[in-house]
Amino acid sequence: MSPFSGAVASVAEPSSAVSEASGVFGLTWLLIALPLLGAAVLLLGGRRTNPWGHWLGVLMAAGSFAVAVVLFAGMLGLGEEERSIRQFLFDWVFVGTFEAPVALRLDQLSMTFVLLITGVGTLIHIYSVGYMSHDPDRRRFFGYLNLFVASMLLLVLADNYLLLYVGWEGVGLASYLLIGFWYYKSSAAVAAKKAFVVNRVGDVGLSLAIMLMFVTFGSVTFEGVLDNAAAASDSSLTWIGLALLLGAAGKSAQFPLQSWLLDAMEGPTPVSALIHAATMVTAGVYLIVRSADIFNLSETARTAVIVIGGITLVMGAIIGSAKDDIKKALAGSTMSQIGYMILAAGLGTVGYVFAIFHLVMHGFFKADMFLGAGSVMHGMNDQVNMRRFGLLRTVMVTTWITFGIGWLAILGVPPFSGFFSKDKIIEAAFSVNAVAGWVTLLGAGITAFYMTRLFAMTFHGKKRWTDDVHPHESPWIMMGPVAVLALLSAVAGLALGPTGLFERWLEPVTGFTEPTPPVAPAVISIAALVLVLIGAGIAWVTYARNPVPEVAPAGNLLTRAARADLYGDAVNEAVFMRPGQYLTRWLVWFDNRVVDGAVNGTAATIGGLSGRLRRLQTGFTRSYALSMLGGAALVAAVLVLVRL
């Protein structure tokens, strides 16, 4: 029996019946259409759209957010059993009894993602107007941003897995374009290709899952698969769940497909904020939670989700503790925090709600900090080495305050948002398995260390600026969105956590079972806070009170491993790339020597024989006559011998 056998206290009842869109919900398609239209105009309109293209990008994202708010208000006016709404657009794939229409599903889960994607996405668009103001290709950048938002919205609104896969691939394409936006830099081009290739591995998992769904259920719609999951065999559900997990690991940068995320920092900083906070890395969490009915029935798949989330949680925290690049330290943090969400999703009905709750809170404070890091880079001549920062609080006060709020939120200091979401995951983990609980608790302490290290090295201590920088505060076109995100990081958890609003909102879709940890929740919260204070205190003394070397010391074995991303790239090279190269070389040799050798050898033999026979055709009559005479003599001799 698995050590996580108690992961699902009870299986959620099937979602309430889906109703067809009417009234205001007939506008659902506009959520995707507006940013998709913006992307089409900006990417196909050419240079003539340069003067106003960035504002069109902002307008399309903001318009989608406005539609989301209208739909959310309309949904609040419905009863819980009426909040699952389907909008059929047109037939797409229909062969025999198999159908996969282009249809959108708006329910409590997808509505949560829609508000996060469009809301945070709009703020990032506004911020980008200032951040990319001097880039000659700003119009193209906003076209890619609109495409990213449209693809992610299609992913979370799709009413079947095949259409979800289209949005899934669209997100992969948009991330490739944005990470490699400055393609003339070899590092950016390589990072984009790496992200694209690694995500293709995960995409194989999702495509296999969809094929298995078709084989098992004869359908790829949510109703056809999820409502009939209980009738499938355990092995089928396990294989589908593991394939879905592989897909989630690729998009959400979870072990063993995490290597692309740190290199993705080569893209412009707003891209990092969009990928890490509101879109791409959250897709894997959505996929698992949306497929809750499958994971509820497969203990093996659920256990695998918990293990992958736990490993990545610790890996990301260790990596983040050793990075001197401010964006890569935040990227390690994202790996770790998504690990929390994946682990929570593996807990079943005890954790689905808290996985999404932490995802939303993380969207606020991580976007706040990534955009804050962009503000620091803006004031520091695009430098990213924190060993060359220090004491920026004196010249970038607004950035310091807003970043500080995000820092307190991710640490889980009450009453900031992370306290209410992360502590709930820790409680849920302890209620299922002690090992999972201790892993999440350990992660909280390491998080406090590396985030305090980042905050202290950047804003406190002594200044270590190079002579060519003159730090200054960013313009309000950039700091306005950051201030909004900081406010949300400060109050959103308090508004939604203690009230239980979030649990009641998602329960009809995901199901919910109240965690029952072995000790009182207050004890777990106090233990987490103590570990946070210890981790933060060690980092503060080391990096704020003591001098920070401008050149990183060699460090111990763990530090060197963390700087090398725990040798993730080295493992991929040794296990996959080198054997792949050797296999390719052998196949080339086999093709050249064996396959082509056989073909070419046969051709050469026939050609050589033909060449020798051709010598008999001299064109001289006397030669032919002599041959005929010789042949006749030979025939006569044979006849004589036969008679004798």
mmCIF file with all atom_site columns, N, CA, C and O in Angstrom, residues 569-604:
data_model
loop_
_atom_site.group_PDB
_atom_site.id
_atom_site.type_symbol
_atom_site.label_atom_id
_atom_site.label_alt_id
_atom_site.label_comp_id
_atom_site.label_asym_id
_atom_site.label_entity_id
_atom_site.label_seq_id
_atom_site.pdbx_PDB_ins_code
_atom_site.Cartn_x
_atom_site.Cartn_y
_atom_site.Cartn_z
_atom_site.occupancy
_atom_site.B_iso_or_equiv
_atom_site.pdbx_formal_charge
_atom_site.auth_seq_id
_atom_site.auth_comp_id
_atom_site.auth_asym_id
_atom_site.auth_atom_id
_atom_site.pdbx_PDB_model_num
ATOM 1   N N  . ASP A 1 569 ? 21.162 19.923 -16.139 1.00 0.00 ? 569 ASP A N  1
ATOM 2   C CA . ASP A 1 569 ? 21.611 19.889 -17.529 1.00 0.00 ? 569 ASP A CA 1
ATOM 3   C C  . ASP A 1 569 ? 22.630 18.777 -17.747 1.00 0.00 ? 569 ASP A C  1
ATOM 4   O O  . ASP A 1 569 ? 22.632 18.118 -18.792 1.00 0.00 ? 569 ASP A O  1
ATOM 5   N N  . ALA A 1 570 ? 23.515 18.577 -16.758 1.00 0.00 ? 570 ALA A N  1
ATOM 6   C CA . ALA A 1 570 ? 24.530 17.525 -16.888 1.00 0.00 ? 570 ALA A CA 1
ATOM 7   C C  . ALA A 1 570 ? 23.874 16.154 -16.954 1.00 0.00 ? 570 ALA A C  1
ATOM 8   O O  . ALA A 1 570 ? 24.290 15.285 -17.736 1.00 0.00 ? 570 ALA A O  1
ATOM 9   N N  . VAL A 1 571 ? 22.836 15.941 -16.139 1.00 0.00 ? 571 VAL A N  1
ATOM 10  C CA . VAL A 1 571 ? 22.122 14.667 -16.155 1.00 0.00 ? 571 VAL A CA 1
ATOM 11  C C  . VAL A 1 571 ? 21.426 14.473 -17.502 1.00 0.00 ? 571 VAL A C  1
ATOM 12  O O  . VAL A 1 571 ? 21.482 13.389 -18.107 1.00 0.00 ? 571 VAL A O  1
ATOM 13  N N  . ASN A 1 572 ? 20.758 15.519 -17.978 1.00 0.00 ? 572 ASN A N  1
ATOM 14  C CA . ASN A 1 572 ? 20.081 15.413 -19.275 1.00 0.00 ? 572 ASN A CA 1
ATOM 15  C C  . ASN A 1 572 ? 21.079 15.102 -20.391 1.00 0.00 ? 572 ASN A C  1
ATOM 16  O O  . ASN A 1 572 ? 20.789 14.313 -21.298 1.00 0.00 ? 572 ASN A O  1
ATOM 17  N N  . GLU A 1 573 ? 22.271 15.733 -20.297 1.00 0.00 ? 573 GLU A N  1
ATOM 18  C CA . GLU A 1 573 ? 23.289 15.489 -21.319 1.00 0.00 ? 573 GLU A CA 1
ATOM 19  C C  . GLU A 1 573 ? 23.784 14.048 -21.260 1.00 0.00 ? 573 GLU A C  1
ATOM 20  O O  . GLU A 1 573 ? 23.921 13.381 -22.292 1.00 0.00 ? 573 GLU A O  1
ATOM 21  N N  . ALA A 1 574 ? 24.042 13.564 -20.023 1.00 0.00 ? 574 ALA A N  1
ATOM 22  C CA . ALA A 1 574 ? 24.598 12.222 -19.870 1.00 0.00 ? 574 ALA A CA 1
ATOM 23  C C  . ALA A 1 574 ? 23.572 11.138 -20.179 1.00 0.00 ? 574 ALA A C  1
ATOM 24  O O  . ALA A 1 574 ? 23.903 10.113 -20.787 1.00 0.00 ? 574 ALA A O  1
ATOM 25  N N  . VAL A 1 575 ? 22.324 11.358 -19.756 1.00 0.00 ? 575 VAL A N  1
ATOM 26  C CA . VAL A 1 575 ? 21.309 10.307 -19.870 1.00 0.00 ? 575 VAL A CA 1
ATOM 27  C C  . VAL A 1 575 ? 20.597 10.333 -21.217 1.00 0.00 ? 575 VAL A C  1
ATOM 28  O O  . VAL A 1 575 ? 20.239 9.279  -21.761 1.00 0.00 ? 575 VAL A O  1
ATOM 29  N N  . PHE A 1 576 ? 20.382 11.539 -21.752 1.00 0.00 ? 576 PHE A N  1
ATOM 30  C CA . PHE A 1 576 ? 19.574 11.645 -22.970 1.00 0.00 ? 576 PHE A CA 1
ATOM 31  C C  . PHE A 1 576 ? 20.367 12.129 -24.181 1.00 0.00 ? 576 PHE A C  1
ATOM 32  O O  . PHE A 1 576 ? 20.321 11.515 -25.241 1.00 0.00 ? 576 PHE A O  1
ATOM 33  N N  . MET A 1 577 ? 21.105 13.250 -24.023 1.00 0.00 ? 577 MET A N  1
ATOM 34  C CA . MET A 1 577 ? 21.715 13.855 -25.196 1.00 0.00 ? 577 MET A CA 1
ATOM 35  C C  . MET A 1 577 ? 22.843 13.003 -25.762 1.00 0.00 ? 577 MET A C  1
ATOM 36  O O  . MET A 1 577 ? 22.865 12.691 -26.956 1.00 0.00 ? 577 MET A O  1
ATOM 37  N N  . ARG A 1 578 ? 23.833 12.615 -24.920 1.00 0.00 ? 578 ARG A N  1
ATOM 38  C CA . ARG A 1 578 ? 24.966 11.832 -25.416 1.00 0.00 ? 578 ARG A CA 1
ATOM 39  C C  . ARG A 1 578 ? 24.534 10.471 -25.973 1.00 0.00 ? 578 ARG A C  1
ATOM 40  O O  . ARG A 1 578 ? 24.936 10.098 -27.082 1.00 0.00 ? 578 ARG A O  1
ATOM 41  N N  . PRO A 1 579 ? 23.722 9.706  -25.221 1.00 0.00 ? 579 PRO A N  1
ATOM 42  C CA . PRO A 1 579 ? 23.244 8.453  -25.828 1.00 0.00 ? 579 PRO A CA 1
ATOM 43  C C  . PRO A 1 579 ? 22.475 8.688  -27.121 1.00 0.00 ? 579 PRO A C  1
ATOM 44  O O  . PRO A 1 579 ? 22.573 7.892  -28.063 1.00 0.00 ? 579 PRO A O  1
ATOM 45  N N  . GLY A 1 580 ? 21.725 9.802  -27.170 1.00 0.00 ? 580 GLY A N  1
ATOM 46  C CA . GLY A 1 580 ? 21.014 10.128 -28.407 1.00 0.00 ? 580 GLY A CA 1
ATOM 47  C C  . GLY A 1 580 ? 21.968 10.402 -29.550 1.00 0.00 ? 580 GLY A C  1
ATOM 48  O O  . GLY A 1 580 ? 21.730 9.989  -30.696 1.00 0.00 ? 580 GLY A O  1
ATOM 49  N N  . GLN A 1 581 ? 23.076 11.117 -29.235 1.00 0.00 ? 581 GLN A N  1
ATOM 50  C CA . GLN A 1 581 ? 24.078 11.372 -30.273 1.00 0.00 ? 581 GLN A CA 1
ATOM 51  C C  . GLN A 1 581 ? 24.716 10.077 -30.759 1.00 0.00 ? 581 GLN A C  1
ATOM 52  O O  . GLN A 1 581 ? 24.886 9.863  -31.970 1.00 0.00 ? 581 GLN A O  1
ATOM 53  N N  . TYR A 1 582 ? 25.063 9.200  -29.809 1.00 0.00 ? 582 TYR A N  1
ATOM 54  C CA . TYR A 1 582 ? 25.685 7.929  -30.193 1.00 0.00 ? 582 TYR A CA 1
ATOM 55  C C  . TYR A 1 582 ? 24.713 7.079  -31.012 1.00 0.00 ? 582 TYR A C  1
ATOM 56  O O  . TYR A 1 582 ? 25.114 6.440  -31.999 1.00 0.00 ? 582 TYR A O  1
ATOM 57  N N  . LEU A 1 583 ? 23.451 7.062  -30.600 1.00 0.00 ? 583 LEU A N  1
ATOM 58  C CA . LEU A 1 583 ? 22.452 6.314  -31.357 1.00 0.00 ? 583 LEU A CA 1
ATOM 59  C C  . LEU A 1 583 ? 22.316 6.870  -32.766 1.00 0.00 ? 583 LEU A C  1
ATOM 60  O O  . LEU A 1 583 ? 22.246 6.125  -33.746 1.00 0.00 ? 583 LEU A O  1
ATOM 61  N N  . THR A 1 584 ? 22.303 8.208  -32.873 1.00 0.00 ? 584 THR A N  1
ATOM 62  C CA . THR A 1 584 ? 22.183 8.845  -34.183 1.00 0.00 ? 584 THR A CA 1
ATOM 63  C C  . THR A 1 584 ? 23.379 8.509  -35.066 1.00 0.00 ? 584 THR A C  1
ATOM 64  O O  . THR A 1 584 ? 23.223 8.180  -36.254 1.00 0.00 ? 584 THR A O  1
ATOM 65  N N  . ARG A 1 585 ? 24.584 8.555  -34.468 1.00 0.00 ? 585 ARG A N  1
ATOM 66  C CA . ARG A 1 585 ? 25.782 8.231  -35.247 1.00 0.00 ? 585 ARG A CA 1
ATOM 67  C C  . ARG A 1 585 ? 25.759 6.774  -35.717 1.00 0.00 ? 585 ARG A C  1
ATOM 68  O O  . ARG A 1 585 ? 26.137 6.454  -36.854 1.00 0.00 ? 585 ARG A O  1
ATOM 69  N N  . TRP A 1 586 ? 25.322 5.876  -34.833 1.00 0.00 ? 586 TRP A N  1
ATOM 70  C CA . TRP A 1 586 ? 25.258 4.472  -35.218 1.00 0.00 ? 586 TRP A CA 1
ATOM 71  C C  . TRP A 1 586 ? 24.239 4.260  -36.328 1.00 0.00 ? 586 TRP A C  1
ATOM 72  O O  . TRP A 1 586 ? 24.488 3.502  -37.278 1.00 0.00 ? 586 TRP A O  1
ATOM 73  N N  . LEU A 1 587 ? 23.102 4.953  -36.213 1.00 0.00 ? 587 LEU A N  1
ATOM 74  C CA . LEU A 1 587 ? 22.084 4.824  -37.255 1.00 0.00 ? 587 LEU A CA 1
ATOM 75  C C  . LEU A 1 587 ? 22.589 5.363  -38.590 1.00 0.00 ? 587 LEU A C  1
ATOM 76  O O  . LEU A 1 587 ? 22.293 4.799  -39.651 1.00 0.00 ? 587 LEU A O  1
ATOM 77  N N  . VAL A 1 588 ? 23.364 6.465  -38.530 1.00 0.00 ? 588 VAL A N  1
ATOM 78  C CA . VAL A 1 588 ? 23.945 7.001  -39.764 1.00 0.00 ? 588 VAL A CA 1
ATOM 79  C C  . VAL A 1 588 ? 24.920 5.985  -40.366 1.00 0.00 ? 588 VAL A C  1
ATOM 80  O O  . VAL A 1 588 ? 24.919 5.731  -41.584 1.00 0.00 ? 588 VAL A O  1
ATOM 81  N N  . TRP A 1 589 ? 25.771 5.395  -39.483 1.00 0.00 ? 589 TRP A N  1
ATOM 82  C CA . TRP A 1 589 ? 26.710 4.378  -39.969 1.00 0.00 ? 589 TRP A CA 1
ATOM 83  C C  . TRP A 1 589 ? 25.951 3.190  -40.562 1.00 0.00 ? 589 TRP A C  1
ATOM 84  O O  . TRP A 1 589 ? 26.300 2.693  -41.636 1.00 0.00 ? 589 TRP A O  1
ATOM 85  N N  . PHE A 1 590 ? 24.930 2.726  -39.861 1.00 0.00 ? 590 PHE A N  1
ATOM 86  C CA . PHE A 1 590 ? 24.145 1.578  -40.327 1.00 0.00 ? 590 PHE A CA 1
ATOM 87  C C  . PHE A 1 590 ? 23.493 1.895  -41.662 1.00 0.00 ? 590 PHE A C  1
ATOM 88  O O  . PHE A 1 590 ? 23.460 1.052  -42.569 1.00 0.00 ? 590 PHE A O  1
ATOM 89  N N  . ASP A 1 591 ? 22.985 3.108  -41.797 1.00 0.00 ? 591 ASP A N  1
ATOM 90  C CA . ASP A 1 591 ? 22.338 3.505  -43.046 1.00 0.00 ? 591 ASP A CA 1
ATOM 91  C C  . ASP A 1 591 ? 23.350 3.557  -44.182 1.00 0.00 ? 591 ASP A C  1
ATOM 92  O O  . ASP A 1 591 ? 23.081 3.073  -45.291 1.00 0.00 ? 591 ASP A O  1
ATOM 93  N N  . ASN A 1 592 ? 24.538 4.143  -43.879 1.00 0.00 ? 592 ASN A N  1
ATOM 94  C CA . ASN A 1 592 ? 25.550 4.286  -44.929 1.00 0.00 ? 592 ASN A CA 1
ATOM 95  C C  . ASN A 1 592 ? 26.173 2.950  -45.327 1.00 0.00 ? 592 ASN A C  1
ATOM 96  O O  . ASN A 1 592 ? 26.353 2.662  -46.515 1.00 0.00 ? 592 ASN A O  1
ATOM 97  N N  . ARG A 1 593 ? 26.510 2.147  -44.300 1.00 0.00 ? 593 ARG A N  1
ATOM 98  C CA . ARG A 1 593 ? 27.263 0.926  -44.580 1.00 0.00 ? 593 ARG A CA 1
ATOM 99  C C  . ARG A 1 593 ? 26.369 -0.272 -44.889 1.00 0.00 ? 593 ARG A C  1
ATOM 100 O O  . ARG A 1 593 ? 26.734 -1.115 -45.715 1.00 0.00 ? 593 ARG A O  1
ATOM 101 N N  . VAL A 1 594 ? 25.250 -0.403 -44.197 1.00 0.00 ? 594 VAL A N  1
ATOM 102 C CA . VAL A 1 594 ? 24.415 -1.589 -44.357 1.00 0.00 ? 594 VAL A CA 1
ATOM 103 C C  . VAL A 1 594 ? 23.296 -1.348 -45.378 1.00 0.00 ? 594 VAL A C  1
ATOM 104 O O  . VAL A 1 594 ? 23.200 -2.035 -46.402 1.00 0.00 ? 594 VAL A O  1
ATOM 105 N N  . VAL A 1 595 ? 22.453 -0.368 -45.083 1.00 0.00 ? 595 VAL A N  1
ATOM 106 C CA . VAL A 1 595 ? 21.316 -0.121 -45.984 1.00 0.00 ? 595 VAL A CA 1
ATOM 107 C C  . VAL A 1 595 ? 21.809 0.375  -47.339 1.00 0.00 ? 595 VAL A C  1
ATOM 108 O O  . VAL A 1 595 ? 21.565 -0.256 -48.389 1.00 0.00 ? 595 VAL A O  1
ATOM 109 N N  . ASP A 1 596 ? 22.518 1.520  -47.311 1.00 0.00 ? 596 ASP A N  1
ATOM 110 C CA . ASP A 1 596 ? 23.032 2.041  -48.581 1.00 0.00 ? 596 ASP A CA 1
ATOM 111 C C  . ASP A 1 596 ? 24.070 1.092  -49.178 1.00 0.00 ? 596 ASP A C  1
ATOM 112 O O  . ASP A 1 596 ? 24.198 0.974  -50.405 1.00 0.00 ? 596 ASP A O  1
ATOM 113 N N  . GLY A 1 597 ? 24.832 0.396  -48.305 1.00 0.00 ? 597 GLY A N  1
ATOM 114 C CA . GLY A 1 597 ? 25.835 -0.540 -48.809 1.00 0.00 ? 597 GLY A CA 1
ATOM 115 C C  . GLY A 1 597 ? 25.204 -1.656 -49.608 1.00 0.00 ? 597 GLY A C  1
ATOM 116 O O  . GLY A 1 597 ? 25.716 -2.061 -50.670 1.00 0.00 ? 597 GLY A O  1
ATOM 117 N N  . ALA A 1 598 ? 24.092 -2.196 -49.088 1.00 0.00 ? 598 ALA A N  1
ATOM 118 C CA . ALA A 1 598 ? 23.411 -3.269 -49.816 1.00 0.00 ? 598 ALA A CA 1
ATOM 119 C C  . ALA A 1 598 ? 22.867 -2.771 -51.154 1.00 0.00 ? 598 ALA A C  1
ATOM 120 O O  . ALA A 1 598 ? 23.018 -3.431 -52.196 1.00 0.00 ? 598 ALA A O  1
ATOM 121 N N  . VAL A 1 599 ? 22.258 -1.602 -51.126 1.00 0.00 ? 599 VAL A N  1
ATOM 122 C CA . VAL A 1 599 ? 21.689 -1.043 -52.363 1.00 0.00 ? 599 VAL A CA 1
ATOM 123 C C  . VAL A 1 599 ? 22.794 -0.713 -53.358 1.00 0.00 ? 599 VAL A C  1
ATOM 124 O O  . VAL A 1 599 ? 22.754 -1.105 -54.537 1.00 0.00 ? 599 VAL A O  1
ATOM 125 N N  . ASN A 1 600 ? 23.798 0.010  -52.864 1.00 0.00 ? 600 ASN A N  1
ATOM 126 C CA . ASN A 1 600 ? 24.889 0.417  -53.755 1.00 0.00 ? 600 ASN A CA 1
ATOM 127 C C  . ASN A 1 600 ? 25.701 -0.791 -54.229 1.00 0.00 ? 600 ASN A C  1
ATOM 128 O O  . ASN A 1 600 ? 26.187 -0.829 -55.369 1.00 0.00 ? 600 ASN A O  1
ATOM 129 N N  . GLY A 1 601 ? 25.871 -1.813 -53.331 1.00 0.00 ? 601 GLY A N  1
ATOM 130 C CA . GLY A 1 601 ? 26.618 -3.008 -53.733 1.00 0.00 ? 601 GLY A CA 1
ATOM 131 C C  . GLY A 1 601 ? 25.906 -3.770 -54.837 1.00 0.00 ? 601 GLY A C  1
ATOM 132 O O  . GLY A 1 601 ? 26.534 -4.262 -55.791 1.00 0.00 ? 601 GLY A O  1
ATOM 133 N N  . THR A 1 602 ? 24.600 -3.894 -54.705 1.00 0.00 ? 602 THR A N  1
ATOM 134 C CA . THR A 1 602 ? 23.829 -4.571 -55.754 1.00 0.00 ? 602 THR A CA 1
ATOM 135 C C  . THR A 1 602 ? 23.944 -3.826 -57.075 1.00 0.00 ? 602 THR A C  1
ATOM 136 O O  . THR A 1 602 ? 24.148 -4.429 -58.146 1.00 0.00 ? 602 THR A O  1
ATOM 137 N N  . ALA A 1 603 ? 23.823 -2.510 -56.986 1.00 0.00 ? 603 ALA A N  1
ATOM 138 C CA . ALA A 1 603 ? 23.936 -1.698 -58.210 1.00 0.00 ? 603 ALA A CA 1
ATOM 139 C C  . ALA A 1 603 ? 25.325 -1.829 -58.823 1.00 0.00 ? 603 ALA A C  1
ATOM 140 O O  . ALA A 1 603 ? 25.475 -1.944 -60.057 1.00 0.00 ? 603 ALA A O  1
ATOM 141 N N  . ALA A 1 604 ? 26.375 -1.833 -57.970 1.00 0.00 ? 604 ALA A N  1
ATOM 142 C CA . ALA A 1 604 ? 27.742 -1.940 -58.490 1.00 0.00 ? 604 ALA A CA 1
ATOM 143 C C  . ALA A 1 604 ? 27.982 -3.299 -59.135 1.00 0.00 ? 604 ALA A C  1
ATOM 144 O O  . ALA A 1 604 ? 28.662 -3.407 -60.171 1.00 0.00 ? 604 ALA A O  1
#
